[in-house]
mmCIF file of C-alpha atoms and ligand atoms in Angstrom:
data_model
loop_
_atom_site.group_PDB
_atom_site.id
_atom_site.type_symbol
_atom_site.label_atom_id
_atom_site.label_comp_id
_atom_site.label_asym_id
_atom_site.label_seq_id
_atom_site.Cartn_x
_atom_site.Cartn_y
_atom_site.Cartn_z
ATOM 1 C CA MET A 1307 -62.598 174.554 -15.032
ATOM 2 C CA SER A 1308 -64.352 177.923 -15.233
ATOM 3 C CA PRO A 1309 -65.089 179.565 -11.841
ATOM 4 C CA LEU A 1310 -68.672 179.650 -13.085
ATOM 5 C CA TYR A 1311 -68.893 175.942 -12.193
ATOM 6 C CA ALA A 1312 -67.442 176.259 -8.710
ATOM 7 C CA MET A 1313 -70.412 174.556 -7.131
ATOM 8 C CA TYR A 1314 -70.070 171.531 -9.372
ATOM 9 C CA ASN A 1315 -68.108 168.931 -7.381
ATOM 10 C CA LEU A 1316 -68.174 165.256 -8.125
ATOM 11 C CA SER A 1317 -65.482 164.271 -5.663
ATOM 12 C CA ASN A 1318 -67.963 162.195 -3.621
ATOM 13 C CA LEU A 1319 -69.461 160.560 -6.616
ATOM 14 C CA LYS A 1320 -70.694 156.999 -5.989
ATOM 15 C CA ILE A 1321 -70.623 154.832 -9.129
ATOM 16 C CA GLU A 1322 -73.903 152.924 -9.399
ATOM 17 C CA LYS A 1323 -74.107 149.460 -10.971
ATOM 18 C CA GLU A 1324 -77.411 150.258 -12.569
ATOM 19 C CA PRO A 1325 -77.458 153.992 -12.849
ATOM 20 C CA ILE A 1326 -80.393 156.035 -14.104
ATOM 21 C CA ILE A 1327 -79.070 157.954 -17.115
ATOM 22 C CA LEU A 1328 -80.941 160.672 -18.953
ATOM 23 C CA GLY A 1329 -79.849 161.036 -22.586
ATOM 24 C CA VAL A 1330 -80.377 164.045 -24.812
ATOM 25 C CA GLU A 1331 -80.023 164.139 -28.593
ATOM 26 C CA SER A 1332 -80.231 167.247 -30.825
ATOM 27 C CA SER A 1333 -77.681 166.797 -33.597
ATOM 28 C CA CYS A 1334 -80.027 167.186 -36.557
ATOM 29 C CA ASP A 1335 -83.768 167.507 -36.761
ATOM 30 C CA GLU A 1336 -84.936 165.304 -33.849
ATOM 31 C CA THR A 1337 -85.105 166.677 -30.347
ATOM 32 C CA ALA A 1338 -84.999 163.571 -28.205
ATOM 33 C CA CYS A 1339 -84.750 162.473 -24.583
ATOM 34 C CA ALA A 1340 -84.572 158.973 -23.173
ATOM 35 C CA ILE A 1341 -84.042 157.525 -19.720
ATOM 36 C CA ILE A 1342 -82.436 154.220 -18.894
ATOM 37 C CA LYS A 1343 -81.852 152.319 -15.643
ATOM 38 C CA GLY A 1344 -78.952 150.013 -16.245
ATOM 39 C CA ARG A 1345 -79.773 148.568 -19.720
ATOM 40 C CA LYS A 1346 -83.527 148.931 -19.197
ATOM 41 C CA LEU A 1347 -85.188 151.655 -21.167
ATOM 42 C CA LEU A 1348 -87.643 153.591 -19.072
ATOM 43 C CA ALA A 1349 -88.605 156.352 -21.426
ATOM 44 C CA ASN A 1350 -87.985 157.332 -25.043
ATOM 45 C CA GLN A 1351 -89.372 160.600 -26.420
ATOM 46 C CA ILE A 1352 -88.838 162.420 -29.708
ATOM 47 C CA ILE A 1353 -90.181 165.698 -31.055
ATOM 48 C CA SER A 1354 -89.213 165.979 -34.730
ATOM 49 C CA SER A 1355 -89.031 169.005 -36.983
ATOM 50 C CA ALA A 1356 -88.847 166.738 -40.087
ATOM 51 C CA SER A 1357 -92.258 167.805 -41.421
ATOM 52 C CA GLU A 1358 -91.215 171.444 -41.179
ATOM 53 C CA GLN A 1359 -87.868 170.666 -42.876
ATOM 54 C CA ALA A 1360 -89.665 168.744 -45.636
ATOM 55 C CA LYS A 1361 -91.058 172.084 -46.991
ATOM 56 C CA TYR A 1362 -87.434 173.068 -47.829
ATOM 57 C CA GLY A 1363 -86.351 169.674 -49.227
ATOM 58 C CA GLY A 1364 -83.799 169.039 -46.465
ATOM 59 C CA VAL A 1365 -82.672 170.124 -43.012
ATOM 60 C CA VAL A 1366 -82.311 173.906 -42.625
ATOM 61 C CA PRO A 1367 -79.822 174.353 -39.732
ATOM 62 C CA GLU A 1368 -81.420 177.550 -38.303
ATOM 63 C CA ILE A 1369 -84.934 175.943 -38.350
ATOM 64 C CA ALA A 1370 -83.532 172.887 -36.611
ATOM 65 C CA SER A 1371 -81.886 175.017 -33.865
ATOM 66 C CA ARG A 1372 -85.059 176.991 -33.265
ATOM 67 C CA ALA A 1373 -87.178 173.806 -33.172
ATOM 68 C CA HIS A 1374 -84.758 172.284 -30.602
ATOM 69 C CA THR A 1375 -85.024 175.421 -28.486
ATOM 70 C CA GLU A 1376 -88.782 175.150 -28.473
ATOM 71 C CA ALA A 1377 -88.867 171.364 -27.855
ATOM 72 C CA VAL A 1378 -86.020 170.459 -25.509
ATOM 73 C CA ASP A 1379 -87.751 171.363 -22.261
ATOM 74 C CA GLU A 1380 -90.937 169.586 -23.310
ATOM 75 C CA VAL A 1381 -89.268 166.486 -24.503
ATOM 76 C CA VAL A 1382 -87.326 166.115 -21.190
ATOM 77 C CA LYS A 1383 -90.490 166.678 -19.188
ATOM 78 C CA ARG A 1384 -92.279 163.986 -21.218
ATOM 79 C CA ALA A 1385 -89.422 161.501 -20.691
ATOM 80 C CA VAL A 1386 -89.290 162.044 -16.911
ATOM 81 C CA LYS A 1387 -93.040 161.536 -16.724
ATOM 82 C CA GLU A 1388 -92.911 158.422 -18.898
ATOM 83 C CA ALA A 1389 -90.115 156.942 -16.745
ATOM 84 C CA GLY A 1390 -92.016 157.662 -13.538
ATOM 85 C CA ILE A 1391 -88.951 159.128 -11.835
ATOM 86 C CA LYS A 1392 -88.023 162.329 -10.163
ATOM 87 C CA LEU A 1393 -85.231 164.464 -11.635
ATOM 88 C CA SER A 1394 -83.271 163.914 -8.382
ATOM 89 C CA ASP A 1395 -83.187 160.133 -9.139
ATOM 90 C CA ILE A 1396 -80.911 160.771 -12.171
ATOM 91 C CA ASN A 1397 -77.334 159.603 -11.757
ATOM 92 C CA ALA A 1398 -75.828 161.087 -14.963
ATOM 93 C CA VAL A 1399 -76.795 163.167 -17.968
ATOM 94 C CA ALA A 1400 -75.530 161.924 -21.346
ATOM 95 C CA VAL A 1401 -75.668 164.183 -24.402
ATOM 96 C CA THR A 1402 -74.610 164.247 -28.013
ATOM 97 C CA TYR A 1403 -71.827 166.855 -28.389
ATOM 98 C CA GLY A 1404 -70.987 166.011 -32.025
ATOM 99 C CA ALA A 1405 -71.019 165.341 -34.865
ATOM 100 C CA GLY A 1406 -73.902 167.318 -36.239
ATOM 101 C CA LEU A 1407 -75.240 170.828 -36.852
ATOM 102 C CA LEU A 1408 -73.388 173.134 -34.496
ATOM 103 C CA GLY A 1409 -76.358 175.273 -33.479
ATOM 104 C CA ALA A 1410 -78.553 172.257 -33.053
ATOM 105 C CA LEU A 1411 -76.012 170.469 -30.922
ATOM 106 C CA LEU A 1412 -75.549 173.537 -28.714
ATOM 107 C CA VAL A 1413 -79.244 173.499 -27.673
ATOM 108 C CA GLY A 1414 -79.070 169.914 -26.324
ATOM 109 C CA LEU A 1415 -75.575 170.349 -24.877
ATOM 110 C CA SER A 1416 -76.370 173.549 -23.072
ATOM 111 C CA PHE A 1417 -79.549 172.054 -21.639
ATOM 112 C CA ALA A 1418 -77.669 168.915 -20.502
ATOM 113 C CA LYS A 1419 -74.910 170.956 -18.934
ATOM 114 C CA GLY A 1420 -77.475 172.944 -16.962
ATOM 115 C CA LEU A 1421 -79.218 169.794 -15.806
ATOM 116 C CA ALA A 1422 -76.007 168.029 -14.787
ATOM 117 C CA TYR A 1423 -74.911 171.129 -12.942
ATOM 118 C CA SER A 1424 -78.124 171.620 -11.113
ATOM 119 C CA LEU A 1425 -78.298 167.961 -10.050
ATOM 120 C CA ASN A 1426 -74.553 167.798 -9.398
ATOM 121 C CA VAL A 1427 -74.241 164.539 -11.415
ATOM 122 C CA PRO A 1428 -71.711 163.660 -14.123
ATOM 123 C CA LEU A 1429 -72.117 164.966 -17.677
ATOM 124 C CA ILE A 1430 -71.274 162.364 -20.322
ATOM 125 C CA ALA A 1431 -70.394 163.734 -23.732
ATOM 126 C CA VAL A 1432 -71.483 161.211 -26.396
ATOM 127 C CA ASN A 1433 -70.184 160.960 -29.971
ATOM 128 C CA HIS A 1434 -73.370 160.589 -32.024
ATOM 129 C CA ILE A 1435 -71.831 157.740 -34.047
ATOM 130 C CA ARG A 1436 -70.915 155.806 -30.859
ATOM 131 C CA GLY A 1437 -74.549 156.265 -29.982
ATOM 132 C CA HIS A 1438 -75.564 154.548 -33.271
ATOM 133 C CA LEU A 1439 -73.210 151.657 -32.360
ATOM 134 C CA ALA A 1440 -74.702 151.398 -28.842
ATOM 135 C CA ALA A 1441 -78.251 151.065 -30.142
ATOM 136 C CA ALA A 1442 -77.602 147.351 -30.306
ATOM 137 C CA TYR A 1443 -77.627 147.150 -26.472
ATOM 138 C CA LEU A 1444 -81.222 148.342 -26.513
ATOM 139 C CA ASP A 1445 -82.175 145.234 -28.486
ATOM 140 C CA GLN A 1446 -79.823 142.853 -26.678
ATOM 141 C CA PRO A 1447 -78.829 144.122 -23.138
ATOM 142 C CA ASP A 1448 -76.512 141.097 -22.700
ATOM 143 C CA LEU A 1449 -74.507 141.952 -25.795
ATOM 144 C CA LYS A 1450 -70.778 141.687 -25.119
ATOM 145 C CA PRO A 1451 -67.911 142.711 -27.381
ATOM 146 C CA PRO A 1452 -66.296 141.582 -29.623
ATOM 147 C CA TYR A 1453 -68.756 142.185 -32.458
ATOM 148 C CA ILE A 1454 -68.686 143.539 -36.027
ATOM 149 C CA THR A 1455 -70.978 146.470 -36.751
ATOM 150 C CA LEU A 1456 -72.391 147.724 -40.005
ATOM 151 C CA LEU A 1457 -72.813 151.432 -39.589
ATOM 152 C CA ALA A 1458 -74.859 153.196 -42.252
ATOM 153 C CA SER A 1459 -76.303 156.652 -41.585
ATOM 154 C CA GLY A 1460 -76.660 160.026 -43.330
ATOM 155 C CA GLY A 1461 -73.111 161.014 -42.436
ATOM 156 C CA HIS A 1462 -71.203 157.720 -42.054
ATOM 157 C CA THR A 1463 -70.811 154.361 -43.663
ATOM 158 C CA ALA A 1464 -68.373 151.952 -42.152
ATOM 159 C CA ILE A 1465 -67.699 148.478 -40.898
ATOM 160 C CA LEU A 1466 -66.319 148.401 -37.395
ATOM 161 C CA HIS A 1467 -64.775 145.877 -35.061
ATOM 162 C CA THR A 1468 -65.815 146.654 -31.459
ATOM 163 C CA LYS A 1469 -63.415 145.084 -29.039
ATOM 164 C CA SER A 1470 -64.501 146.451 -25.673
ATOM 165 C CA LEU A 1471 -67.229 148.785 -24.331
ATOM 166 C CA THR A 1472 -65.267 151.840 -25.455
ATOM 167 C CA GLU A 1473 -62.767 150.571 -28.018
ATOM 168 C CA PHE A 1474 -63.357 149.886 -31.700
ATOM 169 C CA GLU A 1475 -61.356 149.592 -34.905
ATOM 170 C CA VAL A 1476 -62.630 150.964 -38.283
ATOM 171 C CA LEU A 1477 -62.171 148.148 -40.800
ATOM 172 C CA GLY A 1478 -63.300 150.266 -43.752
ATOM 173 C CA GLY A 1479 -65.444 153.225 -44.699
ATOM 174 C CA THR A 1480 -66.553 155.395 -47.596
ATOM 175 C CA SER A 1481 -64.237 157.555 -49.628
ATOM 176 C CA ASP A 1482 -66.976 160.074 -50.562
ATOM 177 C CA ASP A 1483 -70.742 160.100 -49.792
ATOM 178 C CA ALA A 1484 -72.304 158.136 -46.974
ATOM 179 C CA CYS A 1485 -74.905 155.543 -47.906
ATOM 180 C CA GLY A 1486 -77.805 157.587 -46.397
ATOM 181 C CA GLU A 1487 -76.608 160.640 -48.306
ATOM 182 C CA ALA A 1488 -76.643 158.589 -51.521
ATOM 183 C CA PHE A 1489 -80.210 157.514 -50.745
ATOM 184 C CA ASP A 1490 -81.180 161.139 -50.217
ATOM 185 C CA LYS A 1491 -79.515 162.249 -53.517
ATOM 186 C CA CYS A 1492 -81.146 159.350 -55.422
ATOM 187 C CA ALA A 1493 -84.498 160.422 -53.941
ATOM 188 C CA ARG A 1494 -84.020 163.880 -55.361
ATOM 189 C CA VAL A 1495 -83.207 162.488 -58.868
ATOM 190 C CA LEU A 1496 -86.387 160.416 -58.634
ATOM 191 C CA GLY A 1497 -88.356 163.477 -57.565
ATOM 192 C CA LEU A 1498 -89.120 162.105 -54.133
ATOM 193 C CA PRO A 1499 -89.518 164.421 -51.126
ATOM 194 C CA TYR A 1500 -87.417 164.621 -47.947
ATOM 195 C CA PRO A 1501 -86.643 162.398 -46.082
ATOM 196 C CA GLY A 1502 -85.212 160.554 -49.122
ATOM 197 C CA GLY A 1503 -84.209 157.160 -47.765
ATOM 198 C CA PRO A 1504 -87.610 155.872 -46.632
ATOM 199 C CA ASN A 1505 -89.210 157.229 -49.818
ATOM 200 C CA VAL A 1506 -86.696 155.402 -52.064
ATOM 201 C CA GLN A 1507 -87.437 152.219 -50.085
ATOM 202 C CA ARG A 1508 -91.207 152.688 -50.578
ATOM 203 C CA MET A 1509 -90.764 153.239 -54.321
ATOM 204 C CA ALA A 1510 -88.442 150.266 -54.670
ATOM 205 C CA GLU A 1511 -91.036 147.982 -53.174
ATOM 206 C CA GLY A 1512 -92.973 148.094 -56.424
ATOM 207 C CA GLY A 1513 -89.922 147.540 -58.649
ATOM 208 C CA ASN A 1514 -87.410 144.959 -59.814
ATOM 209 C CA SER A 1515 -83.648 145.422 -59.547
ATOM 210 C CA THR A 1516 -83.129 144.833 -63.233
ATOM 211 C CA ILE A 1517 -81.115 148.000 -64.150
ATOM 212 C CA SER A 1518 -77.357 147.498 -64.125
ATOM 213 C CA LEU A 1519 -75.683 149.998 -61.828
ATOM 214 C CA PRO A 1520 -72.094 150.083 -60.350
ATOM 215 C CA GLN A 1521 -71.717 148.557 -56.936
ATOM 216 C CA CYS A 1522 -70.577 150.856 -54.108
ATOM 217 C CA LEU A 1523 -67.403 148.888 -53.489
ATOM 218 C CA VAL A 1524 -63.970 150.127 -54.481
ATOM 219 C CA LYS A 1525 -61.995 147.166 -55.739
ATOM 220 C CA ASN A 1526 -58.300 146.365 -55.810
ATOM 221 C CA LEU A 1527 -57.454 148.168 -52.587
ATOM 222 C CA GLU A 1528 -55.602 146.839 -49.566
ATOM 223 C CA ARG A 1529 -58.120 148.426 -47.311
ATOM 224 C CA LEU A 1530 -61.893 147.944 -47.499
ATOM 225 C CA GLN A 1531 -63.410 151.016 -49.088
ATOM 226 C CA PHE A 1532 -66.854 151.985 -50.313
ATOM 227 C CA SER A 1533 -67.707 154.784 -52.720
ATOM 228 C CA TYR A 1534 -71.166 156.136 -53.522
ATOM 229 C CA SER A 1535 -70.375 158.953 -55.914
ATOM 230 C CA GLY A 1536 -70.173 156.584 -58.954
ATOM 231 C CA LEU A 1537 -73.493 155.070 -58.084
ATOM 232 C CA LYS A 1538 -75.209 158.410 -57.739
ATOM 233 C CA THR A 1539 -73.726 159.619 -61.065
ATOM 234 C CA ALA A 1540 -74.897 156.400 -62.782
ATOM 235 C CA VAL A 1541 -78.417 156.997 -61.568
ATOM 236 C CA ILE A 1542 -78.311 160.580 -62.925
ATOM 237 C CA ASN A 1543 -76.889 159.451 -66.266
ATOM 238 C CA TYR A 1544 -79.457 156.702 -66.609
ATOM 239 C CA CYS A 1545 -82.223 159.248 -66.243
ATOM 240 C CA HIS A 1546 -80.584 161.690 -68.736
ATOM 241 C CA ASN A 1547 -80.095 158.938 -71.351
ATOM 242 C CA LYS A 1548 -83.716 157.871 -71.066
ATOM 243 C CA GLU A 1549 -84.810 161.497 -71.321
ATOM 244 C CA GLN A 1550 -82.668 162.078 -74.447
ATOM 245 C CA LYS A 1551 -84.250 159.012 -76.087
ATOM 246 C CA GLY A 1552 -87.668 160.274 -75.104
ATOM 247 C CA GLU A 1553 -88.235 157.100 -73.020
ATOM 248 C CA GLU A 1554 -89.866 156.954 -69.659
ATOM 249 C CA VAL A 1555 -87.839 155.952 -66.635
ATOM 250 C CA ASN A 1556 -89.358 153.093 -64.614
ATOM 251 C CA LYS A 1557 -88.742 154.743 -61.286
ATOM 252 C CA ALA A 1558 -89.681 151.758 -59.159
ATOM 253 C CA ASP A 1559 -87.094 149.580 -61.040
ATOM 254 C CA LEU A 1560 -84.462 152.321 -60.759
ATOM 255 C CA ALA A 1561 -85.156 152.720 -56.979
ATOM 256 C CA ALA A 1562 -84.936 148.869 -56.479
ATOM 257 C CA SER A 1563 -81.731 148.641 -58.547
ATOM 258 C CA PHE A 1564 -80.146 151.589 -56.638
ATOM 259 C CA GLN A 1565 -81.101 150.064 -53.294
ATOM 260 C CA LYS A 1566 -79.573 146.761 -54.193
ATOM 261 C CA ALA A 1567 -76.315 148.327 -55.490
ATOM 262 C CA ALA A 1568 -76.089 150.564 -52.400
ATOM 263 C CA ILE A 1569 -76.719 147.765 -49.853
ATOM 264 C CA ASP A 1570 -75.548 144.397 -51.159
ATOM 265 C CA PRO A 1571 -71.767 145.189 -50.852
ATOM 266 C CA LEU A 1572 -72.263 146.505 -47.246
ATOM 267 C CA VAL A 1573 -73.944 143.247 -46.203
ATOM 268 C CA LYS A 1574 -71.483 141.092 -48.082
ATOM 269 C CA LYS A 1575 -68.474 142.744 -46.558
ATOM 270 C CA THR A 1576 -69.916 142.811 -42.988
ATOM 271 C CA VAL A 1577 -70.359 139.065 -43.084
ATOM 272 C CA GLU A 1578 -67.028 138.492 -44.821
ATOM 273 C CA TYR A 1579 -65.174 140.486 -42.088
ATOM 274 C CA ALA A 1580 -66.994 138.724 -39.278
ATOM 275 C CA LYS A 1581 -65.848 135.379 -40.686
ATOM 276 C CA LYS A 1582 -62.315 136.570 -41.512
ATOM 277 C CA LEU A 1583 -61.857 137.886 -37.963
ATOM 278 C CA ASN A 1584 -63.701 134.972 -36.366
ATOM 279 C CA VAL A 1585 -66.125 137.266 -34.630
ATOM 280 C CA LYS A 1586 -69.425 135.495 -34.091
ATOM 281 C CA THR A 1587 -71.720 138.485 -33.494
ATOM 282 C CA VAL A 1588 -72.838 141.134 -35.936
ATOM 283 C CA THR A 1589 -74.712 144.334 -35.043
ATOM 284 C CA ALA A 1590 -75.931 147.222 -37.174
ATOM 285 C CA GLY A 1591 -76.769 150.888 -36.583
ATOM 286 C CA GLY A 1592 -77.641 154.174 -38.284
ATOM 287 C CA GLY A 1593 -80.659 155.448 -40.210
ATOM 288 C CA VAL A 1594 -80.148 153.261 -43.272
ATOM 289 C CA VAL A 1595 -80.428 150.153 -41.024
ATOM 290 C CA ALA A 1596 -84.132 151.042 -40.820
ATOM 291 C CA ASN A 1597 -84.250 150.013 -44.457
ATOM 292 C CA ASP A 1598 -86.265 146.770 -44.900
ATOM 293 C CA TYR A 1599 -84.145 145.449 -47.771
ATOM 294 C CA LEU A 1600 -80.957 145.879 -45.696
ATOM 295 C CA ARG A 1601 -82.605 144.198 -42.708
ATOM 296 C CA GLN A 1602 -83.754 141.269 -44.778
ATOM 297 C CA THR A 1603 -80.490 140.673 -46.594
ATOM 298 C CA LEU A 1604 -78.352 141.128 -43.452
ATOM 299 C CA THR A 1605 -80.580 138.721 -41.532
ATOM 300 C CA GLN A 1606 -80.376 136.170 -44.272
ATOM 301 C CA ALA A 1607 -76.611 136.487 -44.772
ATOM 302 C CA CYS A 1608 -75.952 136.162 -41.014
ATOM 303 C CA LYS A 1609 -78.178 133.125 -40.785
ATOM 304 C CA GLN A 1610 -76.532 131.459 -43.707
ATOM 305 C CA ASN A 1611 -73.115 132.002 -42.170
ATOM 306 C CA GLY A 1612 -73.926 130.964 -38.584
ATOM 307 C CA LEU A 1613 -73.547 134.493 -37.200
ATOM 308 C CA THR A 1614 -75.622 135.955 -34.393
ATOM 309 C CA LEU A 1615 -77.236 139.201 -35.542
ATOM 310 C CA VAL A 1616 -78.257 141.902 -33.111
ATOM 311 C CA LEU A 1617 -80.459 144.201 -35.142
ATOM 312 C CA PRO A 1618 -81.926 147.241 -33.231
ATOM 313 C CA GLU A 1619 -85.550 148.084 -33.790
ATOM 314 C CA LYS A 1620 -86.054 150.607 -36.603
ATOM 315 C CA LYS A 1621 -86.865 153.400 -34.152
ATOM 316 C CA TYR A 1622 -83.430 152.887 -32.528
ATOM 317 C CA CYS A 1623 -81.638 153.019 -35.907
ATOM 318 C CA THR A 1624 -82.745 156.563 -36.928
ATOM 319 C CA ASP A 1625 -81.723 159.362 -34.584
ATOM 320 C CA ASN A 1626 -83.001 158.905 -31.023
ATOM 321 C CA ALA A 1627 -81.949 159.536 -27.431
ATOM 322 C CA ALA A 1628 -82.161 155.940 -26.245
ATOM 323 C CA MET A 1629 -78.961 155.167 -28.096
ATOM 324 C CA ILE A 1630 -77.291 158.200 -26.559
ATOM 325 C CA ALA A 1631 -78.309 157.093 -23.050
ATOM 326 C CA SER A 1632 -77.145 153.529 -23.965
ATOM 327 C CA GLU A 1633 -73.679 154.808 -25.020
ATOM 328 C CA GLY A 1634 -73.821 157.038 -21.951
ATOM 329 C CA LEU A 1635 -73.909 153.919 -19.845
ATOM 330 C CA ASN A 1636 -70.867 152.472 -21.608
ATOM 331 C CA GLN A 1637 -68.975 155.650 -20.819
ATOM 332 C CA TYR A 1638 -70.332 155.850 -17.232
ATOM 333 C CA LEU A 1639 -69.138 152.324 -16.546
ATOM 334 C CA SER A 1640 -65.717 153.286 -17.954
ATOM 335 C CA GLY A 1641 -65.646 156.507 -15.841
ATOM 336 C CA ASN A 1642 -65.483 158.771 -18.927
ATOM 337 C CA PHE A 1643 -67.114 161.974 -17.667
ATOM 338 C CA ALA A 1644 -66.971 165.353 -19.429
ATOM 339 C CA SER A 1645 -65.980 168.709 -18.087
ATOM 340 C CA LEU A 1646 -68.795 171.280 -18.047
ATOM 341 C CA ASP A 1647 -66.839 173.565 -20.372
ATOM 342 C CA ILE A 1648 -66.905 171.023 -23.180
ATOM 343 C CA ASN A 1649 -68.026 172.528 -26.480
ATOM 344 C CA ALA A 1650 -70.117 171.102 -29.308
ATOM 345 C CA ARG A 1651 -68.292 169.853 -32.421
ATOM 346 C CA ALA A 1652 -69.671 169.818 -35.920
ATOM 347 C CA ALA A 1653 -67.287 167.065 -37.026
ATOM 348 C CA ILE A 1654 -65.630 164.364 -35.063
ATOM 349 C CA PRO A 1655 -63.486 161.766 -36.863
ATOM 350 C CA LEU A 1656 -64.907 158.233 -36.510
ATOM 351 C CA LYS A 1657 -61.691 157.292 -34.855
HETATM 352 O O1 KG4 B 1454 -78.732 157.968 -38.527
HETATM 353 P P1 KG4 B 1454 -79.540 158.973 -39.161
HETATM 354 O O2 KG4 B 1454 -81.017 159.083 -38.672
HETATM 355 O O3 KG4 B 1454 -78.899 160.356 -39.056
HETATM 356 C C1 KG4 B 1454 -77.546 160.542 -39.176
HETATM 357 O O4 KG4 B 1454 -76.860 160.401 -38.168
HETATM 358 O O5 KG4 B 1454 -77.111 160.831 -40.292
HETATM 359 O O6 KG4 B 1454 -79.579 158.633 -40.686
HETATM 360 C C2 KG4 B 1454 -80.304 159.379 -41.624
HETATM 361 C C3 KG4 B 1454 -80.164 158.748 -42.974
HETATM 362 C C4 KG4 B 1454 -80.813 159.630 -44.055
HETATM 363 O O7 KG4 B 1454 -79.870 159.750 -45.112
HETATM 364 C C5 KG4 B 1454 -82.025 158.786 -44.425
HETATM 365 O O8 KG4 B 1454 -82.417 158.977 -45.760
HETATM 366 C C6 KG4 B 1454 -81.553 157.389 -44.148
HETATM 367 O O9 KG4 B 1454 -80.805 157.500 -43.002
HETATM 368 N N1 KG4 B 1454 -82.677 156.498 -43.968
HETATM 369 C C7 KG4 B 1454 -82.945 155.474 -44.795
HETATM 370 C C8 KG4 B 1454 -84.174 154.845 -44.340
HETATM 371 N N2 KG4 B 1454 -84.495 155.512 -43.193
HETATM 372 C C9 KG4 B 1454 -83.606 156.513 -42.978
HETATM 373 N N3 KG4 B 1454 -82.334 155.082 -45.922
HETATM 374 C C10 KG4 B 1454 -82.878 153.969 -46.581
HETATM 375 N N4 KG4 B 1454 -83.992 153.363 -46.190
HETATM 376 C C11 KG4 B 1454 -84.664 153.739 -45.074
HETATM 377 N N5 KG4 B 1454 -85.790 153.141 -44.670
HETATM 378 ZN ZN1 ZN B 1455 -77.576 159.638 -36.618
#
């Protein structure tokens, strides 16, 4: 430990059963702060730079970092006010330390370190993806492992088997693009603005999934594997072929067909694995889980197969700090505290 942190001493730390945890998230374009007491959410605040990023068609890392710098103090103030607590009531500070944009992460991490240091409370370093998994506890505070999770975000697509508060197995993932990334690329092909996923969904609502596209599942493998590059290429080729023939693309039908091809295999395999492993509960997390088609098909599939589905509200699927505080609690209860010299990490393997 650096001598800089000499005053930071947790040797008399008392572990609370229902700690007040302040969570900070700044891995991409949302500056967010949330406060929980036990599993109860007391405050959830977000300041987003998405509209600024939209002018450039995607997230510009330097703009994200600057926006976090401007917003982090304000978002924390708002959360503390909403929760009706004093800063001195906080028992731990949880923060995303990766994966994400390095400069963006550093803003939240530095702020959280300073806060933990000044309050002399533990710092909890949260893996963003584990945060997405822990969003389910916001919907169902009594959730207990084991459960199967469908994770679909801008950076990850996987099916996971969570066995305890801090332990999970990756049952399968993607060999190339993540599902959200594929949505964003498809949006670009369809001429839709950033953020792509919600716009593809909106366009798909007026269409029929009648266009034949490859499914995102890689067949004939021992291990479960998804792949989105073929689907993306098929969408591009479909548009080129139509253009060459001088025919118009029915964008709504193409969006609906893409959405179905991108999501159906995820839902099918999630349910299949829950049954195969005899796990009765299914959860889901990540930005793509805000997609209505995914939510409807997963709800239906779980119902048909007698599985209990814990589906976080849409606002807890896309990036937020409530999920970071929620995972912070899992780590707090397991005594996983970070050193103040921990660094941000742009990439962290899922496992
Ligand atoms: O989890 P998230 O907010 O950030 C990451 O950790 O990556 O996920 C962002 C991804 C983006 O690719 C975005 O297009 C996608 O989630 N997304 C959606 C929807 N809302 C967000 N994709 C499809 N339908 C949506 N409604
Ligand atoms: Zn995320």
